[in-house]
Coordinates of C-alpha atoms and ligand atoms in Angstrom, one line a residue:
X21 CA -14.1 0.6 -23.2
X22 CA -13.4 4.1 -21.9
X23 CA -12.9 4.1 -17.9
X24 CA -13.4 7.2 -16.4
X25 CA -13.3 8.5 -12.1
X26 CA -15.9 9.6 -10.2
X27 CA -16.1 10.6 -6.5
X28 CA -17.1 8.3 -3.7
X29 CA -18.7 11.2 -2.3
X30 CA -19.9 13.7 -5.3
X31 CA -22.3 14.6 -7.6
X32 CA -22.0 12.4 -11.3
X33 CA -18.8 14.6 -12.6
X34 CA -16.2 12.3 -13.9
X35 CA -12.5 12.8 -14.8
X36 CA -10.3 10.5 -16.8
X37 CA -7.5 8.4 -15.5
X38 CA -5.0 11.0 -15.8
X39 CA -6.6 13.7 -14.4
X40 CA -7.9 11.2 -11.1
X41 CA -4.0 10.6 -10.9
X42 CA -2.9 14.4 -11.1
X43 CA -5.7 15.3 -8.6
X44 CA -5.2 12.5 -5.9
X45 CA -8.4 13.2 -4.4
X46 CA -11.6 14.6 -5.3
X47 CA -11.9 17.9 -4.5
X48 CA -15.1 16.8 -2.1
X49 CA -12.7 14.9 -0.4
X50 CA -14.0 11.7 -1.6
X51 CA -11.5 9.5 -3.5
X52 CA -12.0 8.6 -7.1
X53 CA -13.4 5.2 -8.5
X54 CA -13.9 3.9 -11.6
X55 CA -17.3 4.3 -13.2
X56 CA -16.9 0.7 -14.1
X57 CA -14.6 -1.9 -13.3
X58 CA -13.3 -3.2 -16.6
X59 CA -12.8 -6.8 -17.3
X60 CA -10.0 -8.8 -17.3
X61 CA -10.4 -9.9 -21.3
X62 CA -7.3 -12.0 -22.1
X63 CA -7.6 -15.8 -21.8
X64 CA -5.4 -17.0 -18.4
X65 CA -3.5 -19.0 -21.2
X66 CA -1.6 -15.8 -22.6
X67 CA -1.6 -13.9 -19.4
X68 CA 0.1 -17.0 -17.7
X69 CA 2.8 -16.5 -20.4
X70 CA 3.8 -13.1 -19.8
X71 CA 6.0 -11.1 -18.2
X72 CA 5.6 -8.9 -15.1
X73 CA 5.9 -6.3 -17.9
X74 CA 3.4 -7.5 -20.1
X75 CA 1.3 -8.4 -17.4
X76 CA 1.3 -4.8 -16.2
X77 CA 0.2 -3.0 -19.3
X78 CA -2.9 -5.6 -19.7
X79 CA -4.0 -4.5 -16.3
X80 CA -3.1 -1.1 -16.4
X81 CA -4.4 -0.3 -19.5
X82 CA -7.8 -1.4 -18.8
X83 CA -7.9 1.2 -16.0
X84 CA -6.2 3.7 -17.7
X85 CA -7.7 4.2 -20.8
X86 CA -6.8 7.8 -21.8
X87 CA -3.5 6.8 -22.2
X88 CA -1.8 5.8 -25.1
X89 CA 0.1 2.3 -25.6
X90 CA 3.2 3.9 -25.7
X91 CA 3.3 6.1 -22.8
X92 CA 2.1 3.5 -20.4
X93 CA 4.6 0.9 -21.8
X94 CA 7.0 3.5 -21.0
X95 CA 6.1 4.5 -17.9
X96 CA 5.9 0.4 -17.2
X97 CA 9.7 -0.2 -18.7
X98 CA 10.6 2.9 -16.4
X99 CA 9.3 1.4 -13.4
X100 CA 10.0 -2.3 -13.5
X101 CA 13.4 -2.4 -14.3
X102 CA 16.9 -3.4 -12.7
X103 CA 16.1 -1.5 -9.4
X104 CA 14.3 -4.5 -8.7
X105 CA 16.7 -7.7 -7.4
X106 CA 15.4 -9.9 -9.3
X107 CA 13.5 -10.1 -13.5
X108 CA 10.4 -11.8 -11.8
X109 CA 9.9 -8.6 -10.1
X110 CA 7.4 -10.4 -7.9
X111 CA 8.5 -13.8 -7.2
X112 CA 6.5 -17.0 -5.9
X113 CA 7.8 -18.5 -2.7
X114 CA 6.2 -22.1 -1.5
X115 CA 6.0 -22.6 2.3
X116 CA 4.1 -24.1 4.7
X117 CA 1.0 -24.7 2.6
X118 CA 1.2 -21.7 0.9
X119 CA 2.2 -19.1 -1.7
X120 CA 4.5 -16.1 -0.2
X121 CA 4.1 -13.9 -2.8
X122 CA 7.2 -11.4 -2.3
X123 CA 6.6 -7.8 -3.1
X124 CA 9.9 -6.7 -1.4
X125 CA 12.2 -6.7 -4.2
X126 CA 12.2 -3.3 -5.2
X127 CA 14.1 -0.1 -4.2
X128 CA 13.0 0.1 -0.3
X129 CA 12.9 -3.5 -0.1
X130 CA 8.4 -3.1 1.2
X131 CA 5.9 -3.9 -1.2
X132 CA 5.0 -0.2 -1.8
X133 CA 7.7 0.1 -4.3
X134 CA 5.3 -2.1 -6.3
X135 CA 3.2 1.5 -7.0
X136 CA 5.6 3.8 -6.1
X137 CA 8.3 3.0 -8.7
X138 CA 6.0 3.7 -11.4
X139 CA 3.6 6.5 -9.9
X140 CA 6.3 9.1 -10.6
X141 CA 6.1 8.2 -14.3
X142 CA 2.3 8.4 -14.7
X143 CA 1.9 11.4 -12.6
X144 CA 4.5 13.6 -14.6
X145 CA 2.6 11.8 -17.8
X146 CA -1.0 13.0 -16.6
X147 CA 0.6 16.4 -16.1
X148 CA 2.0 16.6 -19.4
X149 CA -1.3 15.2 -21.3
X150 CA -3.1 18.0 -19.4
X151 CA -0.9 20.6 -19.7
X152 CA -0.3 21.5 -16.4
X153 CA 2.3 24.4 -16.0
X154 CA 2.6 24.5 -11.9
X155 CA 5.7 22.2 -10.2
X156 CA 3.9 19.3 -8.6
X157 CA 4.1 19.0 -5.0
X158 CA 4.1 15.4 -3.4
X159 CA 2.8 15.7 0.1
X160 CA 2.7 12.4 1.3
X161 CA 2.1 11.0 5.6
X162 CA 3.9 7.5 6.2
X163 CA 4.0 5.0 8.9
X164 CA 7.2 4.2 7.8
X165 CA 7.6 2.4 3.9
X166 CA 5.2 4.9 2.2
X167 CA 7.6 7.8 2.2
X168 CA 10.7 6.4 1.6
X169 CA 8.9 4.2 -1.4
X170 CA 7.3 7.4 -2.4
X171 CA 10.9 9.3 -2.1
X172 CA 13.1 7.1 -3.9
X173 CA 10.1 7.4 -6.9
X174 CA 10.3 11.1 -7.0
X175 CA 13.6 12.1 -5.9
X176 CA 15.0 14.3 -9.0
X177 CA 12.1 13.5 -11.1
X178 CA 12.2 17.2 -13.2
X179 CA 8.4 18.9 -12.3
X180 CA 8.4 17.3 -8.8
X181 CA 8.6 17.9 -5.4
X182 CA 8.4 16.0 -2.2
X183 CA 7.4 16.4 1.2
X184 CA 7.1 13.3 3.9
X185 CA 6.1 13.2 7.0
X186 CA 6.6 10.3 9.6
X187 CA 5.7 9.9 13.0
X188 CA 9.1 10.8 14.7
X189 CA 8.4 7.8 17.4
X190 CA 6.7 4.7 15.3
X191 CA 8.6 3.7 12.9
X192 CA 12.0 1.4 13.0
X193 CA 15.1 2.6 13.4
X194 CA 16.1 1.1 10.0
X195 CA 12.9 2.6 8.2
X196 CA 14.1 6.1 9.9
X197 CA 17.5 5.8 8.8
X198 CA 16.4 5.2 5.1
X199 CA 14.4 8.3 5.3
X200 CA 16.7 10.9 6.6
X201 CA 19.6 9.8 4.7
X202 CA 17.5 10.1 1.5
X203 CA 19.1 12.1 -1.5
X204 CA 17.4 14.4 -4.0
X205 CA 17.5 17.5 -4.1
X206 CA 13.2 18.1 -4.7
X207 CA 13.0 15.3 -1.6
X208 CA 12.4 16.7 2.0
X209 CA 11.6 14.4 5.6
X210 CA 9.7 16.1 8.4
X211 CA 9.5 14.1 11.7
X212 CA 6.3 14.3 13.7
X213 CA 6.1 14.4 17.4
X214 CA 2.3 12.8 17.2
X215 CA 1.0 9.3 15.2
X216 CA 0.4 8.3 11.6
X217 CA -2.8 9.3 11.9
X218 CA -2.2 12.4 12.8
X219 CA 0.2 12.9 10.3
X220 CA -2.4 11.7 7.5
X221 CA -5.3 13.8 9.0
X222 CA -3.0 17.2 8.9
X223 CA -2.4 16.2 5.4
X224 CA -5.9 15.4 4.3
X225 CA -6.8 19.3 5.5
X226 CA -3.7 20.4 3.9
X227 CA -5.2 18.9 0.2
X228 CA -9.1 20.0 1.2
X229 CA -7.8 23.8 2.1
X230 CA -8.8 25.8 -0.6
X231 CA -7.0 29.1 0.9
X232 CA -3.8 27.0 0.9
X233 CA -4.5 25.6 -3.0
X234 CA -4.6 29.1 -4.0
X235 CA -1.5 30.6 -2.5
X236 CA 0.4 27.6 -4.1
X237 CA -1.1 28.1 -7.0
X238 CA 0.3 32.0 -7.4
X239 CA 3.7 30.6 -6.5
X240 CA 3.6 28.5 -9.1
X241 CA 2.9 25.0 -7.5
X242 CA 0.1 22.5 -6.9
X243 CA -0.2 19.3 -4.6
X244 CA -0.9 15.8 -5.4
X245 CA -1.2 12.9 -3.3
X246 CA 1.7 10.2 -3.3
X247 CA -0.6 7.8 -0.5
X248 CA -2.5 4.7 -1.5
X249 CA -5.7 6.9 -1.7
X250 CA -4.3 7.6 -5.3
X251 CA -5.8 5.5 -8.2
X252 CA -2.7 5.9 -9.8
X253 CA -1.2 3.6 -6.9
X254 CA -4.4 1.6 -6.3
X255 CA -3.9 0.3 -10.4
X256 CA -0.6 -1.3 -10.4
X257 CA -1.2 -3.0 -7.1
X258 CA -3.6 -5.2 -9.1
X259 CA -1.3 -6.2 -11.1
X260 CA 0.5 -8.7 -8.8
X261 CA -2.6 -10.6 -7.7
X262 CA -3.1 -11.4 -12.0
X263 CA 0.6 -12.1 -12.1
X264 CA 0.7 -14.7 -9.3
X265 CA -2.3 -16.5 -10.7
X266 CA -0.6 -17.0 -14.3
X267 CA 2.5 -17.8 -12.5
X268 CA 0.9 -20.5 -10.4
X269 CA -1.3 -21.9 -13.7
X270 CA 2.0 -22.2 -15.4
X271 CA 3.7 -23.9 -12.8
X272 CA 1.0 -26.3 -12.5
X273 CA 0.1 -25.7 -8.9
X274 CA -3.5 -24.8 -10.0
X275 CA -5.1 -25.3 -13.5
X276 CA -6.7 -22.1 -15.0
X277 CA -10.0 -21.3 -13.6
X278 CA -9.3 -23.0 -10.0
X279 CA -10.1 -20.1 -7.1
X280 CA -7.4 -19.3 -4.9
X281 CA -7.9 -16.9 -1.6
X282 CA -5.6 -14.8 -0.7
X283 CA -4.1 -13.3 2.6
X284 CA -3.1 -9.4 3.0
X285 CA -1.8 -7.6 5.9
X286 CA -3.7 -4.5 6.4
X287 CA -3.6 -1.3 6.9
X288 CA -4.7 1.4 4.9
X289 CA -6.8 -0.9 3.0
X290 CA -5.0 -0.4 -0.2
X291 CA -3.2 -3.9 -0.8
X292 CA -6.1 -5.9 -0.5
X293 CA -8.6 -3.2 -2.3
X294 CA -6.2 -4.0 -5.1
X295 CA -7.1 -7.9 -4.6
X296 CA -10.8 -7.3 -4.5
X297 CA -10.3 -5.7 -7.8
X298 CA -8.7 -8.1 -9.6
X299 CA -11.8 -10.7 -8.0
X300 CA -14.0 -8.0 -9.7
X301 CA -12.3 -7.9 -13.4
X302 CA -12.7 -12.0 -13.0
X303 CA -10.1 -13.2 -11.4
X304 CA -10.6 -16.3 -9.8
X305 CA -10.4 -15.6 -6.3
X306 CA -12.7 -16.8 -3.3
X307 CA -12.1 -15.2 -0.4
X308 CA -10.3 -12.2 0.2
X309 CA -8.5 -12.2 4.0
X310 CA -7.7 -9.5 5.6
X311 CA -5.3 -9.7 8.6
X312 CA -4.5 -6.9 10.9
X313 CA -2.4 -6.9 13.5
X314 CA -3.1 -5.2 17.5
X315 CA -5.1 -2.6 16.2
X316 CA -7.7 -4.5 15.0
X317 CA -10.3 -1.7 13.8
X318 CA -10.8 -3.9 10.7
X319 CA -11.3 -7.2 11.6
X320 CA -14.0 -5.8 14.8
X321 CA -15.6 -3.9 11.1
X322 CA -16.0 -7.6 9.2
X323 CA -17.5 -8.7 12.4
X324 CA -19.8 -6.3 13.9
X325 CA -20.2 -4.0 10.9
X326 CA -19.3 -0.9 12.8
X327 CA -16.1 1.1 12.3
X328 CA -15.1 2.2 15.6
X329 CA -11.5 4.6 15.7
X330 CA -12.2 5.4 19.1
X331 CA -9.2 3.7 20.2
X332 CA -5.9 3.3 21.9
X333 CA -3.5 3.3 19.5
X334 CA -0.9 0.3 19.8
X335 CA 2.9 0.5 18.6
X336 CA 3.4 -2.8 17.4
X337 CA 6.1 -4.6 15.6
X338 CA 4.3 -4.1 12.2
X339 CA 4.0 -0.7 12.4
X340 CA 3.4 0.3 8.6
X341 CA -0.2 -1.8 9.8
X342 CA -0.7 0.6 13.1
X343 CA -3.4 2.5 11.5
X344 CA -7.0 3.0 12.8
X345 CA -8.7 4.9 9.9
X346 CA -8.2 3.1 6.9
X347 CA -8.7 5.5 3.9
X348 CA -9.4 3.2 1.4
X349 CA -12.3 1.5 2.9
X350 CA -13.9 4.1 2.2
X351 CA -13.9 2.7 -1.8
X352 CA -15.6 -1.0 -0.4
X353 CA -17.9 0.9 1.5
X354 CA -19.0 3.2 -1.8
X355 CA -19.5 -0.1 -3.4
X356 CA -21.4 -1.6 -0.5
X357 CA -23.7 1.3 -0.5
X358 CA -24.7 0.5 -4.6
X359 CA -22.4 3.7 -5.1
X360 CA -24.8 6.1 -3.0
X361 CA -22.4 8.9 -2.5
X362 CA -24.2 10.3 -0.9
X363 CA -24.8 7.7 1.8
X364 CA -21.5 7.1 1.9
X365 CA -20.4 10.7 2.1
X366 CA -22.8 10.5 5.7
X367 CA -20.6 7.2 6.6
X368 CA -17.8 9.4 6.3
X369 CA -19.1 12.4 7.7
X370 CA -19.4 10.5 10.9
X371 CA -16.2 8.8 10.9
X372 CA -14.7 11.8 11.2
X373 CA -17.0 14.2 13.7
X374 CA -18.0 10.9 15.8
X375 CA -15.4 8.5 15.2
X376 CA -17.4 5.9 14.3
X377 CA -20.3 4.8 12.1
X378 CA -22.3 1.4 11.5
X379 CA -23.0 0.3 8.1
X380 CA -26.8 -1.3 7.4
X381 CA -28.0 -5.2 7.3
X382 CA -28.5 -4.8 3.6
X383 CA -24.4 -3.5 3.1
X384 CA -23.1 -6.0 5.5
X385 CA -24.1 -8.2 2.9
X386 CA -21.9 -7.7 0.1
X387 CA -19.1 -8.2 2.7
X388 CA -19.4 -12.3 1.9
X389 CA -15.9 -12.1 -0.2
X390 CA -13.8 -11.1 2.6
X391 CA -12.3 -12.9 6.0
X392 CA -11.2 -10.9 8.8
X393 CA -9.0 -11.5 11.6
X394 CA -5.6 -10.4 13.6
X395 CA -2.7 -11.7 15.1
X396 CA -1.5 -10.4 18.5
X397 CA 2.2 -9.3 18.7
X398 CA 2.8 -12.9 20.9
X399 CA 1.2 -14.4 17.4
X400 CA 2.9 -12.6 15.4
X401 CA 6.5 -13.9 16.9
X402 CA 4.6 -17.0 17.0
X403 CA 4.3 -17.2 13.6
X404 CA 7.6 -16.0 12.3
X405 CA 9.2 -18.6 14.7
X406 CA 6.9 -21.7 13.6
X407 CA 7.3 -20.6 9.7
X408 CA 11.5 -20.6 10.2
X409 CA 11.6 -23.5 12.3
X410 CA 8.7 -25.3 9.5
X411 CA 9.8 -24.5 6.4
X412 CA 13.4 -22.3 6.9
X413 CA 11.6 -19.4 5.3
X414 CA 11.9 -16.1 7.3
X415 CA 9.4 -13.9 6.8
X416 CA 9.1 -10.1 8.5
X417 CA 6.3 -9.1 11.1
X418 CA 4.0 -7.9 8.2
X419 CA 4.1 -10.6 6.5
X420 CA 3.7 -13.1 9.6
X421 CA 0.4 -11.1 10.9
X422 CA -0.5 -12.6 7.4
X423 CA 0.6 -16.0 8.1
X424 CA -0.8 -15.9 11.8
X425 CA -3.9 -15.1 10.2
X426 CA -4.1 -17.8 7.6
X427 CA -3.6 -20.6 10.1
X428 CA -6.3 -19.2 11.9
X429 CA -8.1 -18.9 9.0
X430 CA -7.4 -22.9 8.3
X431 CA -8.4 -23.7 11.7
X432 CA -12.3 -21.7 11.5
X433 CA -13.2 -23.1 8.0
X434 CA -10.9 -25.6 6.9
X435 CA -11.1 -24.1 3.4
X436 CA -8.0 -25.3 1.7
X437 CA -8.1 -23.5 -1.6
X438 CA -4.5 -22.8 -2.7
X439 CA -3.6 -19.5 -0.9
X440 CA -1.4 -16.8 -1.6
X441 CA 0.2 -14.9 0.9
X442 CA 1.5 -11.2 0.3
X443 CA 4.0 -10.4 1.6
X444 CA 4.7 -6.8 1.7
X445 CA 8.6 -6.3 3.6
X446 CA 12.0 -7.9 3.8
X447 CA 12.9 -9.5 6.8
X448 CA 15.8 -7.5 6.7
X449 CA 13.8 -4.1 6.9
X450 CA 12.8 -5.5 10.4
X451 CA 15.6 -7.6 11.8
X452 CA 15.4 -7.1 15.2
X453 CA 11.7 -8.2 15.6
X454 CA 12.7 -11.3 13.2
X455 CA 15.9 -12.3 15.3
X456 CA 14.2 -11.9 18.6
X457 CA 11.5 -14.0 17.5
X458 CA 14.1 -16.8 16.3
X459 CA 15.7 -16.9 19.4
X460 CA 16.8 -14.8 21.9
X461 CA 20.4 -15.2 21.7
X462 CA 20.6 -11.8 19.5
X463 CA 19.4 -9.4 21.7
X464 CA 22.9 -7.7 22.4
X465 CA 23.6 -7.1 18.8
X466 CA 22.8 -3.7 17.1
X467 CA 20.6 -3.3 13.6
X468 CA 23.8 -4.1 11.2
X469 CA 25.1 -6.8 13.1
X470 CA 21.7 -8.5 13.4
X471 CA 21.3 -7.8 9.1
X472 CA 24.4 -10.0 8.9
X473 CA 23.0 -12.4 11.9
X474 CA 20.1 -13.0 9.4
X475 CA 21.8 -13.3 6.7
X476 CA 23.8 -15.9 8.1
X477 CA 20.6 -17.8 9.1
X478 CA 18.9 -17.3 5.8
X479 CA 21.7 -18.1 3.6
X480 CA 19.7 -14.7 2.2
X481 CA 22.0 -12.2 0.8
X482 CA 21.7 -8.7 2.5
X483 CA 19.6 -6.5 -0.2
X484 CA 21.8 -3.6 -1.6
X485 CA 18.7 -1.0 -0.2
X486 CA 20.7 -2.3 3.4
X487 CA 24.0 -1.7 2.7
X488 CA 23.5 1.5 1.4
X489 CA 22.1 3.0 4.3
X490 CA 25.0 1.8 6.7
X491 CA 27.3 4.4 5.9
X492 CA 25.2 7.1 4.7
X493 CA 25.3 10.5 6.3
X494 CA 21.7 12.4 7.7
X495 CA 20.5 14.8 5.3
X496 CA 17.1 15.8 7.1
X497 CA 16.3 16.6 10.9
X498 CA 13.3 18.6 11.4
X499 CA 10.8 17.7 13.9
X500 CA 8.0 19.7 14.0
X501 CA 4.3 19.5 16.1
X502 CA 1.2 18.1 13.8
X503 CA -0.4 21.3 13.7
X504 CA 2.3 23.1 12.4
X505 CA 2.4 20.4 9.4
X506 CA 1.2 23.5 7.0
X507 CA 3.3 25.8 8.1
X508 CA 6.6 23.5 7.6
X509 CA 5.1 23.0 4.1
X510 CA 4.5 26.6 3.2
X511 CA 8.3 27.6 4.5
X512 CA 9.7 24.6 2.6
X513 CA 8.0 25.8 -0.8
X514 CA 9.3 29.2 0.1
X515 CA 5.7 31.2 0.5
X516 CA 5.7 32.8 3.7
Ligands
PLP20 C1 1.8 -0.3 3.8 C2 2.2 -1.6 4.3 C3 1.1 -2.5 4.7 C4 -0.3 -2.2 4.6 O1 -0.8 -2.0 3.3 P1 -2.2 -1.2 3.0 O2 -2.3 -1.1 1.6 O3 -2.0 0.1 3.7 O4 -3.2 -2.0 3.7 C5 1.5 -3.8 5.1 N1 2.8 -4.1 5.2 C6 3.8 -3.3 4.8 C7 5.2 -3.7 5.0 C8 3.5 -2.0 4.4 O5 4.5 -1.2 4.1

């Protein structure tokens, strides 16, 4: 079955798999969705079998169907390969009543490296099946993993460029570090002196500008979106969820066709978009929980069925979660609307002149599969302290919003359907957070000290993505106001 991409917000025109990767967004600004969502065809006795490998090119190549078998195996050996710490890739972990299901073994040690280490691969694939003759331009906005994922994808990658920008004040100090030590010489870091949002909102005009697409264009470029908005990240983030499963059927924690739930901590939307997918090709999964942390746009959506940005914005310990317009939403609520794009192109519309918009009786509807709640930052300590002191697992202030969630979860609907619990970052990407919610005695020690403090604790060894960064030198300090984002960009590509 062919799978082609159409807008959430346009007319019928579709594009195939490659070109929705190339393109990022649709040129109405709507993102692209499959016409169809294909099937996951293979009995669970095969898949459960297979390697994170194999198990990628099932999924993937249902989704991507204009590419051949052996460019996507390719692309797949490229991506999943020893920059990851261990051959599971994405690794099981069993505690307290539930399944941590650890997508921080790749090269920035946060589960975007899950898409990111392979995006660079398809994207410079689409652009070779479609013989595009420009230098790609990566223009990505992070709250903190994103572009350092996206960076160590594309750095030196021939045909590529990238440009990242982070909001100077919210991220960690060890998420900063990573990004302005980062090498490449197609790689460039811009701080920000406003939020994510802003960052991703200067961006989003930056791709929807078509005065800017064409002056690129004469120079010889073209942009393309590194940011979970991109199917070609959405697609291998599905991946895991059918991984997990086979890997819990074969261990005999579940038998094939048993429905687990499972928990995500939120931001973007993306992870857990990727979950309800893999519900949608058949995966047996019941509920789909989404946790967020302080700002709680999300959970007050699941329960009042308005989206509401109109907002402080909170700096919390999570901060790759502090996001109050979650992109891809805007892919549920296409579906919720039967795929009215134009409805949903109004939604939209008013998200962004009004800052809010409520969807109708009939759309709150279809939101039965998902579970919505947050943890405060006292919860989330809470939770990282109970699950060390429970089960001697540490677990980072993503992945405890999760946790924090789940037992709340447990306690409203004592549903106890095996659960799996993503978890998106490495303790040791957020150490002081971690430490201080241990115990207190650490507070005097700076970010290195408290990496080997942990490690200590753990028995965990420090992840090599750690070390690096301890002696390496600053490559990138600019700093620059929001709304001189496209300027930075056009003096960076050399075209003013
Ligand atoms: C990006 C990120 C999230 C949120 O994922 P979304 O796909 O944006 O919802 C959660 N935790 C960590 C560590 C992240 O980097």
């Amino acid at each position: 079955m062919q799978v082609l991409y159409k807008s959430t917000r346009g007319k019928e025109e579709t594009v195939t798999a490659s070109m929705a990767i190339l393109k990022g967004l649709s040129e109405d600004g709507g993102l692209f969705v499959p016409t169809a969502v294909p099937k996951l065809d293979i009995p669970m006795e095969h898949l459960s079998k297979m390697t994170y490998q194999e198990t990628a090119y099932e999924v993937m190549s249902r989704f991507l169907t204009d590419f051949t078998e052996e460019e996507l195996k390719d692309c797949i050996a490229r991506a999943y390969d020893s920059k990851f710490d261990t051959n599971e890739i994405a690794p099981l972990h069993k505690a307290d009543q539930a399944y941590f299901l650890e997508l921080f073994h790749g090269a920035t040690i946060a589960f975007k490296d899950m898409a990111l280490s392979i995006l660079p691969h398809l994207m410079t694939t689409a652009a070779q099946k479609n013989h595009v003759k420009n230098e790609i331009v990566i223009l990505t906005a992070t709250s903190g993993d994103t572009g350092k994922a996206a960076m160590a994808g594309f750095a030196d990658v021939p045909g590529t460029k990238i440009i990242v920008f982070y909001p100077k004040h919210g991220v960690s100090p060890i998420q900063e570090k990573q990004m302005v030590t980062q090498k490449g010489n197609n790689t460039y870091v811009v701080g920000i002196t406003g939020n994510f949002d802003d960052a991703q909102t200067a961006v989003k005009k930056m791709f929807n500008d078509q005065q800017l697409a064409q002056e690129l264009d004469s120079a010889g470029y073209q942009f393309s979106s590194a940011n979970s908005i991109n199917i070609g990240r959405l697609v291998p983030q599905i991946v895991y969820y059918v991984y997990a499963y086979g890997k819990l059927v074969k261990s005999g924690e579940i038998q094939s066709g048993d429905k687990i739930n499972v928990v995500v901590p939120t931001g973007n939307f993306g992870n857990i978009l990727a979950a309800y997918y893999a519900k949608e090709m058949g995966l047996p999964i019941g509920k789909l929980i989404c946790a967020s942390n302080e700002n709680k746009v999300l959970f007050d959506f699941f329960r009042t069925g308005t989206y509401d940005r109109k907002r402080e914005f909170i700096l919390t310990t999570s901060p790759s979660m502090d996001i109050l317009i979650s992109s891809n939403l805007e892919r549920l609520i296409y579906r919720l609307t039967g795929e009215n794009a134009q409805q949903c192109a109004e939604l939209m519309k008013a998200l962004s002149e009004g800052g809010e918009y409520t969807i109708s009786e009939e759309m709150k509807k279809g939101l039965g599969d998902f579970y919505g709640n947050f943890c405060s930052e006292g919860e989330t300590r809470e939770a990282i302290s109970a699950t060390w002191y429970g089960s001697g697992y540490v677990i980072d202030p993503h992945t405890a919003v999760a946790a924090g969630v789940y037992q709340k979860y447990l306690r409203d609907t004592e549903d106890r359907t095996p659960t799996v619990i993503a978890s998106t970052a490495s303790p040791y990407k957020f150490t002081r957070s971690v430490m201080d919610a241990i115990s207190d005695r650490y507070q005097g020690l700076d970010d290195f000290a408290l990496c080997d403090a942990l490690s200590a604790l753990s028995g965990v060894q420090i992840p090599k993505a750690v070390e690096e960064i301890r002696t390496a030198p600053v490559l990138h300090d600019t700093v620059v106001d929001a709304q001189d984002m496209p300027d930075t960009v056009k003096k960076i590509l050399g075209i003013c």
